[in-house]
PDB file of C-alpha atoms in Angstrom:
ATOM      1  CA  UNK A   1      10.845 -61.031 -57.519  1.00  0.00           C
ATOM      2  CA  UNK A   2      13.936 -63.200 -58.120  1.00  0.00           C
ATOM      3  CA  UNK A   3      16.080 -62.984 -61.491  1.00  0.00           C
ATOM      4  CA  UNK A   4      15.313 -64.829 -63.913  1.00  0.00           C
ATOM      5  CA  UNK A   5      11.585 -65.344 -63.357  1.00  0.00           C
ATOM      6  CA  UNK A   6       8.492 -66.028 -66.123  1.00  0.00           C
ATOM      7  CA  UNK A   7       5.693 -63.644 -65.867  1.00  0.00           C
ATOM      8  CA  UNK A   8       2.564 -63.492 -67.903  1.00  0.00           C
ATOM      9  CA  UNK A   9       1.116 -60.303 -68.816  1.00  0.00           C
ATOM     10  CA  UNK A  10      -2.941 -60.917 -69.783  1.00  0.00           C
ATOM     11  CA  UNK A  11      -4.222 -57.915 -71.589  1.00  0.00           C
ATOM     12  CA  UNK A  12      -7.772 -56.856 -72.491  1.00  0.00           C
ATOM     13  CA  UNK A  13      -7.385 -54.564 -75.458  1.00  0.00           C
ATOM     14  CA  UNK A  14     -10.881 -53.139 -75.394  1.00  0.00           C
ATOM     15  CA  UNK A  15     -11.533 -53.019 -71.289  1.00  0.00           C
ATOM     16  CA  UNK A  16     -11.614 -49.204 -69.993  1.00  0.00           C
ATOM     17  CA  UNK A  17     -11.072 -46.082 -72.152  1.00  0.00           C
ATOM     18  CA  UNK A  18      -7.327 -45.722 -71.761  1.00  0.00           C
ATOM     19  CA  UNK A  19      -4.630 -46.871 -74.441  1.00  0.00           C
ATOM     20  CA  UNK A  20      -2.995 -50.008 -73.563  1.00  0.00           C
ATOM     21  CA  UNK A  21       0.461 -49.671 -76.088  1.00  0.00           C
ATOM     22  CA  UNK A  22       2.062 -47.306 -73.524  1.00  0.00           C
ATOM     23  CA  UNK A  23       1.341 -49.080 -70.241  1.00  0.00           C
ATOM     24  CA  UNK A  24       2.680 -52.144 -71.785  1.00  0.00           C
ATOM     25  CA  UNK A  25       6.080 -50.225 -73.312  1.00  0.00           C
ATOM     26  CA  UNK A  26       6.832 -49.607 -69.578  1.00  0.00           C
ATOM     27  CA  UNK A  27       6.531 -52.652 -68.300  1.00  0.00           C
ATOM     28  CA  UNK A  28       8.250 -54.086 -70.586  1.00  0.00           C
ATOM     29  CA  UNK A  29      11.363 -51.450 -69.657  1.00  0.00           C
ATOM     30  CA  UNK A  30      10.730 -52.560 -65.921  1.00  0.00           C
ATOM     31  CA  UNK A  31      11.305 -56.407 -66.545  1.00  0.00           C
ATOM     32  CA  UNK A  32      13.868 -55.695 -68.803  1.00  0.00           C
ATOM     33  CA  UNK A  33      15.593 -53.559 -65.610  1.00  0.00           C
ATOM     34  CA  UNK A  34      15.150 -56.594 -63.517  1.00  0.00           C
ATOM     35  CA  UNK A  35      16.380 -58.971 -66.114  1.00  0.00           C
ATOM     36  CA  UNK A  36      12.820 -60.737 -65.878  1.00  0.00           C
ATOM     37  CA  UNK A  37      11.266 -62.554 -69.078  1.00  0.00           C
ATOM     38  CA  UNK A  38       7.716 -61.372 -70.009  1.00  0.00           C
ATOM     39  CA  UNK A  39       4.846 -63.280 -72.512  1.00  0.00           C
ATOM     40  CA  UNK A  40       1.398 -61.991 -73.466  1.00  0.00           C
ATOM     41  CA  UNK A  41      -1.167 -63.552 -74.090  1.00  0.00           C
ATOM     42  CA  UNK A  42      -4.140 -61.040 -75.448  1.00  0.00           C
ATOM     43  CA  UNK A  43      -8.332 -61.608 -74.836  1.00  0.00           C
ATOM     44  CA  UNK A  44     -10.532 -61.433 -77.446  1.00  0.00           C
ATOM     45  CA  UNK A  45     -13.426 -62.300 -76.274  1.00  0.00           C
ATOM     46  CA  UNK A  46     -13.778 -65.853 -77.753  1.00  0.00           C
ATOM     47  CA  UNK A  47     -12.426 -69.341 -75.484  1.00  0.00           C
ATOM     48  CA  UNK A  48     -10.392 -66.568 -73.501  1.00  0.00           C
ATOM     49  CA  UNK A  49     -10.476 -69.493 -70.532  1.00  0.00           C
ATOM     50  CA  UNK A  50      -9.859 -72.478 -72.721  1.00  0.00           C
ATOM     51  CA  UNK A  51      -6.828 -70.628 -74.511  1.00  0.00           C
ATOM     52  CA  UNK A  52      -5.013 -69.165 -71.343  1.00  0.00           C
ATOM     53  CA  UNK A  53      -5.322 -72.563 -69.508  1.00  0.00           C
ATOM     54  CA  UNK A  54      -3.444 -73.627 -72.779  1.00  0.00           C
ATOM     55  CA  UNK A  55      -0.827 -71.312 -72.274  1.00  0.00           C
ATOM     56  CA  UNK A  56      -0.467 -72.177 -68.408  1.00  0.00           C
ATOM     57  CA  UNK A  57      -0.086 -75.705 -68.941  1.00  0.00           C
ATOM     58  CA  UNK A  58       2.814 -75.243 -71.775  1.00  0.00           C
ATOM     59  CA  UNK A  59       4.954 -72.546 -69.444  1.00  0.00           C
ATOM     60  CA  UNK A  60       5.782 -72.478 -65.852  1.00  0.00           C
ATOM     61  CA  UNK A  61       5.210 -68.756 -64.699  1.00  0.00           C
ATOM     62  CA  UNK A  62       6.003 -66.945 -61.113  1.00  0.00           C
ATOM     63  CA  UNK A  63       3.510 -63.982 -61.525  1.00  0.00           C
ATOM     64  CA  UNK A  64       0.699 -63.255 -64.062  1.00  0.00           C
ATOM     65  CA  UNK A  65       0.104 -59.305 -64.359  1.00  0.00           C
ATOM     66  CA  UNK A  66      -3.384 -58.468 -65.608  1.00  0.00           C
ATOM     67  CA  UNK A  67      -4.051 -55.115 -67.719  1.00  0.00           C
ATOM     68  CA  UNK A  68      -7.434 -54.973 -67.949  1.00  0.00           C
ATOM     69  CA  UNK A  69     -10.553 -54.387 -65.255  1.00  0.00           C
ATOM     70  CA  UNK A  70     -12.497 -56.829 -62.735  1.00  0.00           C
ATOM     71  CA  UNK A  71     -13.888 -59.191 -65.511  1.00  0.00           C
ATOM     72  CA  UNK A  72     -10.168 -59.665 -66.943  1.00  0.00           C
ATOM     73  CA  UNK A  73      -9.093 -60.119 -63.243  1.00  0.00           C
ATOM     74  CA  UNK A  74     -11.646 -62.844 -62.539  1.00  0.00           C
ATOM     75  CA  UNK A  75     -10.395 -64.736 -65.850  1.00  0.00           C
ATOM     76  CA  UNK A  76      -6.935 -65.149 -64.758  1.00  0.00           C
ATOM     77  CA  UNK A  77      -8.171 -66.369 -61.074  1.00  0.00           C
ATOM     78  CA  UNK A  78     -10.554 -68.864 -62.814  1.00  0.00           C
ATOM     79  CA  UNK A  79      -7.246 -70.047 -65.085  1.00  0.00           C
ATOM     80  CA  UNK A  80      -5.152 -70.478 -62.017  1.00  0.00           C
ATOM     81  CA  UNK A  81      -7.386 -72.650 -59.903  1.00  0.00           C
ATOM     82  CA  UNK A  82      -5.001 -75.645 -59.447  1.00  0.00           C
ATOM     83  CA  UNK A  83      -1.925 -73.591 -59.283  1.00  0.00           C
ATOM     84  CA  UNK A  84      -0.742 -71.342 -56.421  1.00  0.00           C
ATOM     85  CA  UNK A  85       0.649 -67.878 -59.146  1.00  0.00           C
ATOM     86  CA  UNK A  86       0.372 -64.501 -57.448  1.00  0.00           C
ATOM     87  CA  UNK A  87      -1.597 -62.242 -58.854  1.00  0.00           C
ATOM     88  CA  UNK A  88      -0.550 -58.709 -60.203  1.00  0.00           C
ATOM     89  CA  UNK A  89      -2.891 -55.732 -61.090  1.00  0.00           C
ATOM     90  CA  UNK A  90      -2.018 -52.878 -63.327  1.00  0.00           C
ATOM     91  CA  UNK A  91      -5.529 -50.629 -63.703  1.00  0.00           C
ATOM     92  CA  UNK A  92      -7.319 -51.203 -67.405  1.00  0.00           C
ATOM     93  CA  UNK A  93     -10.810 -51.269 -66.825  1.00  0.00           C
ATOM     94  CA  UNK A  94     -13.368 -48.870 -66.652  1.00  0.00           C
ATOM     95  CA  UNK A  95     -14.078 -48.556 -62.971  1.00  0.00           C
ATOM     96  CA  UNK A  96     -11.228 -50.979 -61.038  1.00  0.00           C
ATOM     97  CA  UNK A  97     -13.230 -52.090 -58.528  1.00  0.00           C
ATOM     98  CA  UNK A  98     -10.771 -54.193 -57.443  1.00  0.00           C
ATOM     99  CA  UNK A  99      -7.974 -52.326 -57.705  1.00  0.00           C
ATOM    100  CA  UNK A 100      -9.607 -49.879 -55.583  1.00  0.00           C
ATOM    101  CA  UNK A 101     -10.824 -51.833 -52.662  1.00  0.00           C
ATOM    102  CA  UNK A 102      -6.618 -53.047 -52.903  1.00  0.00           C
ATOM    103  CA  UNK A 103      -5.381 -49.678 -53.025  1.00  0.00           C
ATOM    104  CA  UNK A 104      -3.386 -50.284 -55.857  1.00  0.00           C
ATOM    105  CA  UNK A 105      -1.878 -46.521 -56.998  1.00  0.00           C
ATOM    106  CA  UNK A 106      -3.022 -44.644 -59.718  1.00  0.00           C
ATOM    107  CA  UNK A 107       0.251 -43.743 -60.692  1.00  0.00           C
ATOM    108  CA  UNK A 108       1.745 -46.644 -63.163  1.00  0.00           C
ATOM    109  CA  UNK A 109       4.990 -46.413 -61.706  1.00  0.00           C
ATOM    110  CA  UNK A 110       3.944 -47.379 -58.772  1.00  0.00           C
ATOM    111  CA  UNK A 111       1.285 -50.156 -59.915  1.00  0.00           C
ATOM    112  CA  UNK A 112       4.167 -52.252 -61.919  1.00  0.00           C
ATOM    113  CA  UNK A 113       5.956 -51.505 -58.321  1.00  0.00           C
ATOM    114  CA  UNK A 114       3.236 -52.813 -56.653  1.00  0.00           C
ATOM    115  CA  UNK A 115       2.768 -56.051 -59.420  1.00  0.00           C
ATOM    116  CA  UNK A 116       5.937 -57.045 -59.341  1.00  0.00           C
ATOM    117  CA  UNK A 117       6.665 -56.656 -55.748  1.00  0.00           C
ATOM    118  CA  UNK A 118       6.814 -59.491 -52.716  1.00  0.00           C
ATOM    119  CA  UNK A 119       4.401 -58.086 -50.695  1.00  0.00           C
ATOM    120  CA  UNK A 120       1.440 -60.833 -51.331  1.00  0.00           C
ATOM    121  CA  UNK A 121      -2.369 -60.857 -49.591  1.00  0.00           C
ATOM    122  CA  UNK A 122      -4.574 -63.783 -49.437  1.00  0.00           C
ATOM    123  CA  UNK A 123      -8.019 -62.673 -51.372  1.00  0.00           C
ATOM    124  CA  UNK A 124     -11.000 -64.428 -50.810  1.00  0.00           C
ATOM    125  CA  UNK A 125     -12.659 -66.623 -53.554  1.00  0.00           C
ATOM    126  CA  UNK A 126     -16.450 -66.823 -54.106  1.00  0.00           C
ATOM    127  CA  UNK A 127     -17.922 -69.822 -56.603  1.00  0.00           C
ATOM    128  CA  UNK A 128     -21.160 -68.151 -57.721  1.00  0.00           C
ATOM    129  CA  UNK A 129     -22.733 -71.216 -59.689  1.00  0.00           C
ATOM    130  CA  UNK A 130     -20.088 -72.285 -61.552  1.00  0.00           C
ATOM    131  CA  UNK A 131     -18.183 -69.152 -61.504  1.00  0.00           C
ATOM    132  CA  UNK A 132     -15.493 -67.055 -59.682  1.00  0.00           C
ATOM    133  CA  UNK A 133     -16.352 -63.670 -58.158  1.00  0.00           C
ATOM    134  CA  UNK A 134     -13.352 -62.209 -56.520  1.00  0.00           C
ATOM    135  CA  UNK A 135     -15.234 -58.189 -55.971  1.00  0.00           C
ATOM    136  CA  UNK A 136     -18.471 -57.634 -56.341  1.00  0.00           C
ATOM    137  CA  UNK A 137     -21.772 -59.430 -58.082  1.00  0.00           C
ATOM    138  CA  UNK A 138     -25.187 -58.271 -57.858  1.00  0.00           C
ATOM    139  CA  UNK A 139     -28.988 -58.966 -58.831  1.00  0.00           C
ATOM    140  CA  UNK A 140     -31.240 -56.182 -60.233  1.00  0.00           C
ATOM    141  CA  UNK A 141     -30.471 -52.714 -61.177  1.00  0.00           C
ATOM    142  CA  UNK A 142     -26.919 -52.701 -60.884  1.00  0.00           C
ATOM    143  CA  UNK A 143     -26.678 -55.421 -63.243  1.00  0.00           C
ATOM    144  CA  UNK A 144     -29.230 -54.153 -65.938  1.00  0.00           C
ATOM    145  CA  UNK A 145     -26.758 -50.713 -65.830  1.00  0.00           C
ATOM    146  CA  UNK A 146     -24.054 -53.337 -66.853  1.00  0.00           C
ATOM    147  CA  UNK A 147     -26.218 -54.621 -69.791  1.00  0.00           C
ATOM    148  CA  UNK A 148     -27.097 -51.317 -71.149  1.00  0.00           C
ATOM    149  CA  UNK A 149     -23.207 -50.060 -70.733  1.00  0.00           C
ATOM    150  CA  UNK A 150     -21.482 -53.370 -72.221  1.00  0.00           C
ATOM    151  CA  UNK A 151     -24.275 -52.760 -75.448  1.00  0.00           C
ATOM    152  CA  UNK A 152     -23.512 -49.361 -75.671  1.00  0.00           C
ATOM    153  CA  UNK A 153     -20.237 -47.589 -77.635  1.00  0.00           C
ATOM    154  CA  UNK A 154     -18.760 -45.611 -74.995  1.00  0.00           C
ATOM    155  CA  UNK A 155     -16.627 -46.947 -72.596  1.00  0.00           C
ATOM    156  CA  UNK A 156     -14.930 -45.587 -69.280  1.00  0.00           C
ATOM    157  CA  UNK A 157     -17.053 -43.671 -66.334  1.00  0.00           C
ATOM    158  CA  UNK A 158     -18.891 -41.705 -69.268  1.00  0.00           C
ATOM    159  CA  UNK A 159     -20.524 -44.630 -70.238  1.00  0.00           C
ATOM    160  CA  UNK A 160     -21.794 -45.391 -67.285  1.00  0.00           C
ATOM    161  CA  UNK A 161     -23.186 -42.603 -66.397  1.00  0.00           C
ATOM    162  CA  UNK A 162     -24.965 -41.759 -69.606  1.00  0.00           C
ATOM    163  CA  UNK A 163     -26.598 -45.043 -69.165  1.00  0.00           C
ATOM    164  CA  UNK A 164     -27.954 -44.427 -65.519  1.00  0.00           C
ATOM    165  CA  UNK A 165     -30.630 -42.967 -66.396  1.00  0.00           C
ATOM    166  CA  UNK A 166     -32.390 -45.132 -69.301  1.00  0.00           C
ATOM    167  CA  UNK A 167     -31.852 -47.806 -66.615  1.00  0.00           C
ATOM    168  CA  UNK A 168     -33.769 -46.358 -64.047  1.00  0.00           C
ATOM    169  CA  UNK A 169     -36.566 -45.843 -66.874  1.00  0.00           C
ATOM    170  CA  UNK A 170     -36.746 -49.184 -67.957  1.00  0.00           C
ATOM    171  CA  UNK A 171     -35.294 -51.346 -65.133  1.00  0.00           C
ATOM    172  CA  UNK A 172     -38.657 -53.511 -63.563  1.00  0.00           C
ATOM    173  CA  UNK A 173     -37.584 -52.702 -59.999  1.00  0.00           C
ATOM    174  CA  UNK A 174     -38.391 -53.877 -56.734  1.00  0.00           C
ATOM    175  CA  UNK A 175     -37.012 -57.410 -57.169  1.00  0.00           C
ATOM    176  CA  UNK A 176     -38.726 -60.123 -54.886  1.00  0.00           C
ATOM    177  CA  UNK A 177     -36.146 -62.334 -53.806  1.00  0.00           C
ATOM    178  CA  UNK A 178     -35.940 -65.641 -51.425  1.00  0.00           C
ATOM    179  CA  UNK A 179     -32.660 -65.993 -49.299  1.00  0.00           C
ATOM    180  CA  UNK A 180     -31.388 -69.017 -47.909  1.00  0.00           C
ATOM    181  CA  UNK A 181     -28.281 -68.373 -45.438  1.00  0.00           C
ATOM    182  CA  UNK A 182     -27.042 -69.453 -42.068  1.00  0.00           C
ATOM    183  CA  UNK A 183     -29.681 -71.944 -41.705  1.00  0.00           C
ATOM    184  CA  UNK A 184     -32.402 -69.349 -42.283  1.00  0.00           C
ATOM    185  CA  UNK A 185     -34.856 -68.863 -45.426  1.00  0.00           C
ATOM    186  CA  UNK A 186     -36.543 -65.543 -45.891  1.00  0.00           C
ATOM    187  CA  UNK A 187     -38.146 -63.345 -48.188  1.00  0.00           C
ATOM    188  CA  UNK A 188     -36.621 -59.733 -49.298  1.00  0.00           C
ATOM    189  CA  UNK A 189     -37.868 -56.999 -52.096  1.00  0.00           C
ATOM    190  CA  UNK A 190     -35.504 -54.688 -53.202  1.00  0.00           C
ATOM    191  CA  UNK A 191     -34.015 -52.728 -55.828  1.00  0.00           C
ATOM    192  CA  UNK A 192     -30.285 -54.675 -55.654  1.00  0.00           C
ATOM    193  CA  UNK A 193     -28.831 -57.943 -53.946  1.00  0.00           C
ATOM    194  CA  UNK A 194     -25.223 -57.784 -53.631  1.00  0.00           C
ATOM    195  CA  UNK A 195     -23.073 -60.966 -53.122  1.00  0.00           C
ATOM    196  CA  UNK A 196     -20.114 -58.497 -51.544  1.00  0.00           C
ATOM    197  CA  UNK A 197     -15.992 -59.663 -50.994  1.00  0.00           C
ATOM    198  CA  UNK A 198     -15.251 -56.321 -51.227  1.00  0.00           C
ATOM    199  CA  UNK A 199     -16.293 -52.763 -49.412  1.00  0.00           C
ATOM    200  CA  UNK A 200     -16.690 -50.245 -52.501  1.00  0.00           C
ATOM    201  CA  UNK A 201     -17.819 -50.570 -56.251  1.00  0.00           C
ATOM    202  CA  UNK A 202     -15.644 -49.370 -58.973  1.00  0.00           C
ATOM    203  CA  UNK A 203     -17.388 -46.251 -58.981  1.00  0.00           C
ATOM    204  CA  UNK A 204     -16.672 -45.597 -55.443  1.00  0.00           C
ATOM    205  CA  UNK A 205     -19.832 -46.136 -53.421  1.00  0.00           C
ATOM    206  CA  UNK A 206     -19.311 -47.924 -50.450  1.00  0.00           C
ATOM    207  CA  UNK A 207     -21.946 -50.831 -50.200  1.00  0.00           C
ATOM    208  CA  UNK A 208     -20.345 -52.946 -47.758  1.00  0.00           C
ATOM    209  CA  UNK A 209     -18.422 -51.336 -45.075  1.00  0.00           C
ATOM    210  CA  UNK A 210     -17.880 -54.118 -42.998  1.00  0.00           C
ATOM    211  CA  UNK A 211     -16.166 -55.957 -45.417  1.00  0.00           C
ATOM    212  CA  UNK A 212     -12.805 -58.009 -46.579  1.00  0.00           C
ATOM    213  CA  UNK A 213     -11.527 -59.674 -48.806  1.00  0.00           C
ATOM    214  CA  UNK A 214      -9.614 -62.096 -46.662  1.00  0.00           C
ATOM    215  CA  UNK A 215     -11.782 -62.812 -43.633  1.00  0.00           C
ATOM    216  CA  UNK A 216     -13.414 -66.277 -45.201  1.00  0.00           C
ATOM    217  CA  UNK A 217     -16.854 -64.816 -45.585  1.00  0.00           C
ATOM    218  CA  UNK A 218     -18.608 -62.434 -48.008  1.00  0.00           C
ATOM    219  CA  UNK A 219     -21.954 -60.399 -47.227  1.00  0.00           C
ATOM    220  CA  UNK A 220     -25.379 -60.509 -49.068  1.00  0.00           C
ATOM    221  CA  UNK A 221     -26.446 -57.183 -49.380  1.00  0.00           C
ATOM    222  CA  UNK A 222     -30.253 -56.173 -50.051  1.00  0.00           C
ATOM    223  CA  UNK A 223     -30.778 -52.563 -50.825  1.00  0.00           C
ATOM    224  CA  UNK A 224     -34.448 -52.166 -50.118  1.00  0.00           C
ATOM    225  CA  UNK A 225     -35.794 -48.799 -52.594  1.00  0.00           C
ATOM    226  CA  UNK A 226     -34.284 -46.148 -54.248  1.00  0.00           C
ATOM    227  CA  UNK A 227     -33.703 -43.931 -52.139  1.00  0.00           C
ATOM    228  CA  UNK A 228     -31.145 -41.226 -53.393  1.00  0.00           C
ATOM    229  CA  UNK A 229     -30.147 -39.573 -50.304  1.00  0.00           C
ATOM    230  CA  UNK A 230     -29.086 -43.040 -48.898  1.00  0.00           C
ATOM    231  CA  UNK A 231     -27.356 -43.825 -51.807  1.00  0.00           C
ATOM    232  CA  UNK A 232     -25.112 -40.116 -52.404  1.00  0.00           C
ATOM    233  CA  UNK A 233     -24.277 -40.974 -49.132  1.00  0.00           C
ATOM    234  CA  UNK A 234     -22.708 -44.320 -49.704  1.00  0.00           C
ATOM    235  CA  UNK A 235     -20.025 -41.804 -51.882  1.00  0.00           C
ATOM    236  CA  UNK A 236     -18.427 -40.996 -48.444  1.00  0.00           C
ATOM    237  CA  UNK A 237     -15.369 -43.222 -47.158  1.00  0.00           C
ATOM    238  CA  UNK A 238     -16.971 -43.834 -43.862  1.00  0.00           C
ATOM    239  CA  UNK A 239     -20.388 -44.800 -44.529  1.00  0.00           C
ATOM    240  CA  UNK A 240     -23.212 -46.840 -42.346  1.00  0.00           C
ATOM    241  CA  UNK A 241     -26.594 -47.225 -44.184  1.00  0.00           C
ATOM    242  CA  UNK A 242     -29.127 -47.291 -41.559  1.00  0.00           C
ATOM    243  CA  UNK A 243     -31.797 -50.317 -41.485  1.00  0.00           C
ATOM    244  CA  UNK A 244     -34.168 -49.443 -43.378  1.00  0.00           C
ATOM    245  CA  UNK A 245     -32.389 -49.182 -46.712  1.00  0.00           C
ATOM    246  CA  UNK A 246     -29.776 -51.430 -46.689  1.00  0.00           C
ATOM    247  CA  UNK A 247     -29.897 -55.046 -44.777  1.00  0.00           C
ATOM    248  CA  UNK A 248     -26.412 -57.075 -44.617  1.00  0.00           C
ATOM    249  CA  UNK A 249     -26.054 -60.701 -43.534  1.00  0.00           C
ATOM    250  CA  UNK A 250     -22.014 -61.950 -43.592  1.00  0.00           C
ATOM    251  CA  UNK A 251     -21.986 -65.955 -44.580  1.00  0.00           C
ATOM    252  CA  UNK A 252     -19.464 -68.301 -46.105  1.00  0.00           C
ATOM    253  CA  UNK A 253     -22.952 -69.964 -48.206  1.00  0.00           C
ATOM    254  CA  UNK A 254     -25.623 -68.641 -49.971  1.00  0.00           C
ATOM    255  CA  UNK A 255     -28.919 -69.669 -52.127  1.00  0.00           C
ATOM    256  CA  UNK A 256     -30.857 -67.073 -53.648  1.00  0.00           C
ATOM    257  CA  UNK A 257     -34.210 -67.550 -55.655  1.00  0.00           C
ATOM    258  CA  UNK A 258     -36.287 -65.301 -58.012  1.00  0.00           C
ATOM    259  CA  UNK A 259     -40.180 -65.917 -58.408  1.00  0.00           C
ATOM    260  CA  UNK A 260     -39.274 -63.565 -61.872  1.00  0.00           C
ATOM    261  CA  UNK A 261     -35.362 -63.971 -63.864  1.00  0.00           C
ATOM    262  CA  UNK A 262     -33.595 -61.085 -62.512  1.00  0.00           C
ATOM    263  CA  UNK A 263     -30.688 -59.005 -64.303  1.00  0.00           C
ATOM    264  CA  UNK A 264     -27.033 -60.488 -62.989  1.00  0.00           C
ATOM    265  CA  UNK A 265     -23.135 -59.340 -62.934  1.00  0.00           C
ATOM    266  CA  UNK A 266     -20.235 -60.731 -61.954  1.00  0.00           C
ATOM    267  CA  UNK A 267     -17.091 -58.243 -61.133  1.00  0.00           C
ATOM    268  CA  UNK A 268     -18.944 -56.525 -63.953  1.00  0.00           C
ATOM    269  CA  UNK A 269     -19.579 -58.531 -66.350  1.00  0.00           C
ATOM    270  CA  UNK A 270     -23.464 -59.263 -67.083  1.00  0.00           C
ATOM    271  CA  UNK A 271     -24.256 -62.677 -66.780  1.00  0.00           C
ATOM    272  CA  UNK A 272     -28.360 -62.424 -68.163  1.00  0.00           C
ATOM    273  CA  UNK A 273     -31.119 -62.955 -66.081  1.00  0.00           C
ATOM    274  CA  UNK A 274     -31.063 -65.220 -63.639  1.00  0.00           C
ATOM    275  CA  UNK A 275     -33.773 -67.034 -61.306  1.00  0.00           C
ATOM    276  CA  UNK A 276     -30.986 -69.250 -59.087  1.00  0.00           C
ATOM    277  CA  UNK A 277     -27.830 -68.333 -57.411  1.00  0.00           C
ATOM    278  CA  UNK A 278     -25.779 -70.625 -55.222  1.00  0.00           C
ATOM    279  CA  UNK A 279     -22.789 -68.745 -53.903  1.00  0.00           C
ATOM    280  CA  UNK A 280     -19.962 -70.208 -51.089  1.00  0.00           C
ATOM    281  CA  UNK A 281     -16.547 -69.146 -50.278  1.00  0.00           C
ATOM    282  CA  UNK A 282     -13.990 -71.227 -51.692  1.00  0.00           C
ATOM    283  CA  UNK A 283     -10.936 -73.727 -49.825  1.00  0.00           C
ATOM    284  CA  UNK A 284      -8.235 -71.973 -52.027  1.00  0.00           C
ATOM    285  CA  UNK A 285      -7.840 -68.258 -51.887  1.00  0.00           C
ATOM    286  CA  UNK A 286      -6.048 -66.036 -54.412  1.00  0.00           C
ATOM    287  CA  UNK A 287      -2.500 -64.448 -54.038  1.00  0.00           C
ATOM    288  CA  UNK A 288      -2.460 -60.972 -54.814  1.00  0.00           C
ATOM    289  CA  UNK A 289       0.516 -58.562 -54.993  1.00  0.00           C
ATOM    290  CA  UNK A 290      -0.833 -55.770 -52.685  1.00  0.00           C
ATOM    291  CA  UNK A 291       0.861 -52.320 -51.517  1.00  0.00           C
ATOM    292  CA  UNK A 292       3.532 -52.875 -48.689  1.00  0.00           C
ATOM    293  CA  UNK A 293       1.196 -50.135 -46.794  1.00  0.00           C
ATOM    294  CA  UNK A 294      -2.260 -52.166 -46.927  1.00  0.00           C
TER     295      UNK A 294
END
């Protein structure tokens, strides 16, 4: 980046399980390096939108960084809609979905490298009713996992995994759902219906391996049962889910119905239950600081 420059640093205090204190102290010791100017601006949960559109409209800024995970991401892309600000990521969420399918490093050294660097991708932008998605959002059990994780205490890959199974116990699976895409309607039933920019979830499972985030489409996914063999397998880097589990249709416009409301995320953030879904790729992508190497 050039000297002199405004960044905005948007953290999320309580995303992930990792202390946020240090990660910022470093940062700050990179900008200061490269004479840049850094401000903050810190969620809490309440008019996070309304108050960082505040902040944009008062300041003139040539990168926001995000510390936080996917939900924290899709905040600062919903902020920026009218303004053309690349996009940084340093990882603070729980599972980094994004980060992930970006390749960002693990190594933080290397992620403010990467977040302040000029190498910058074009990611695709989904408007799922009057919402961003920039990863991944689903209908069904996915989403009730969310809901039981987000009400529970512990946070991180822990937490989701002791919440797996009280999900399975209680989650009213198969889903009946009616599709509407590429100038075909259809009925579906299955256990998950993924609106998919992206190839993996945070947790690593590949769900879409066809995928990108820049190619001006997304995929509906439709996992059909639970099948546990099909889905270990979706753990593997190179993955193709045969027919009869998993369905994929790539569109740039979707509807979705539910006969019954149906559990919903967004980049992993529970949204409630849901009976309508109108998703379509959007004119204005999202710049996003990438490795050179991607």
């Amino acid at each position: 980046m050039q000297l002199d420059s405004n960044i905005l640093l948007i953290i999320n205090p309580i995303s992930g399980a990792i202390e946020k204190d240090g990660i910022v102290r470093t940062l700050n010791e990179a900008v200061k390096l490269q004479k840049l100017h850094i401000q903050s601006f810190v969620t809490s949960g309440q008019e996070d939108l309304v108050k960082l559109k505040k902040v944009l409209s008062k300041n003139e800024f040539q990168r926001i960084i995000v510390l936080g995970g996917d939900g924290t991401i899709k905040l600062a892309a919903e902020a920026i809609t009218d303004q053309v600000i690349p996009l940084g990521i340093l990882r603070g969420g729980s599972a980094n979905g994004l980060a992930n399918n970006l390749k960002i490093p693990t190594a933080l050294d290397a992620q403010i490298e990467v977040a302040l660097g000029d190498t910058i991708a074009r990611l695709d932008r989904i408007r799922i009713n009057d919402q961003f998605c920039l990863h991944i959002s689903d209908l069904g059990i996915n989403a009730e996992l969310i809901k039981h994780y987000e009400a529970s205490n512990i946070r991180g890959a822990f937490g989701y995994f002791l919440q797996s199974i009280p999900t399975l116990l209680s989650c009213d699976y198969p889903f009946e759902f009616e599709i509407s895409l590429n100038g075909e309607r259809f009925q579906k039933k299955g256990i998950l219906l993924a609106i998919a920019n992206a190839q993996k979830f945070g947790t690593g499972a590949t769900i879409n391996p066809k995928g990108a985030v820049n190619d001006g489409n997304f995929e509906v996914v439709i996992f059909k049962s639970l099948d546990i063999i099909e889905i270990l397998k979706t753990l593997r880097d190179e993955v193709e889910l045969p027919p009869e589990f998993a369905e994929y249709y790539s569109t740039t416009e979707a509807r979705i119905r539910c006969k019954e409301p149906v559990p919903f995320q967004i980049d992993g953030e529970y949204q409630g239950s849901v009976t309508n879904i109108h998703a379509t790729i959007c004119d204005t992508p999202l710049s996003i600081a990438i490795p050179a190497t991607t």
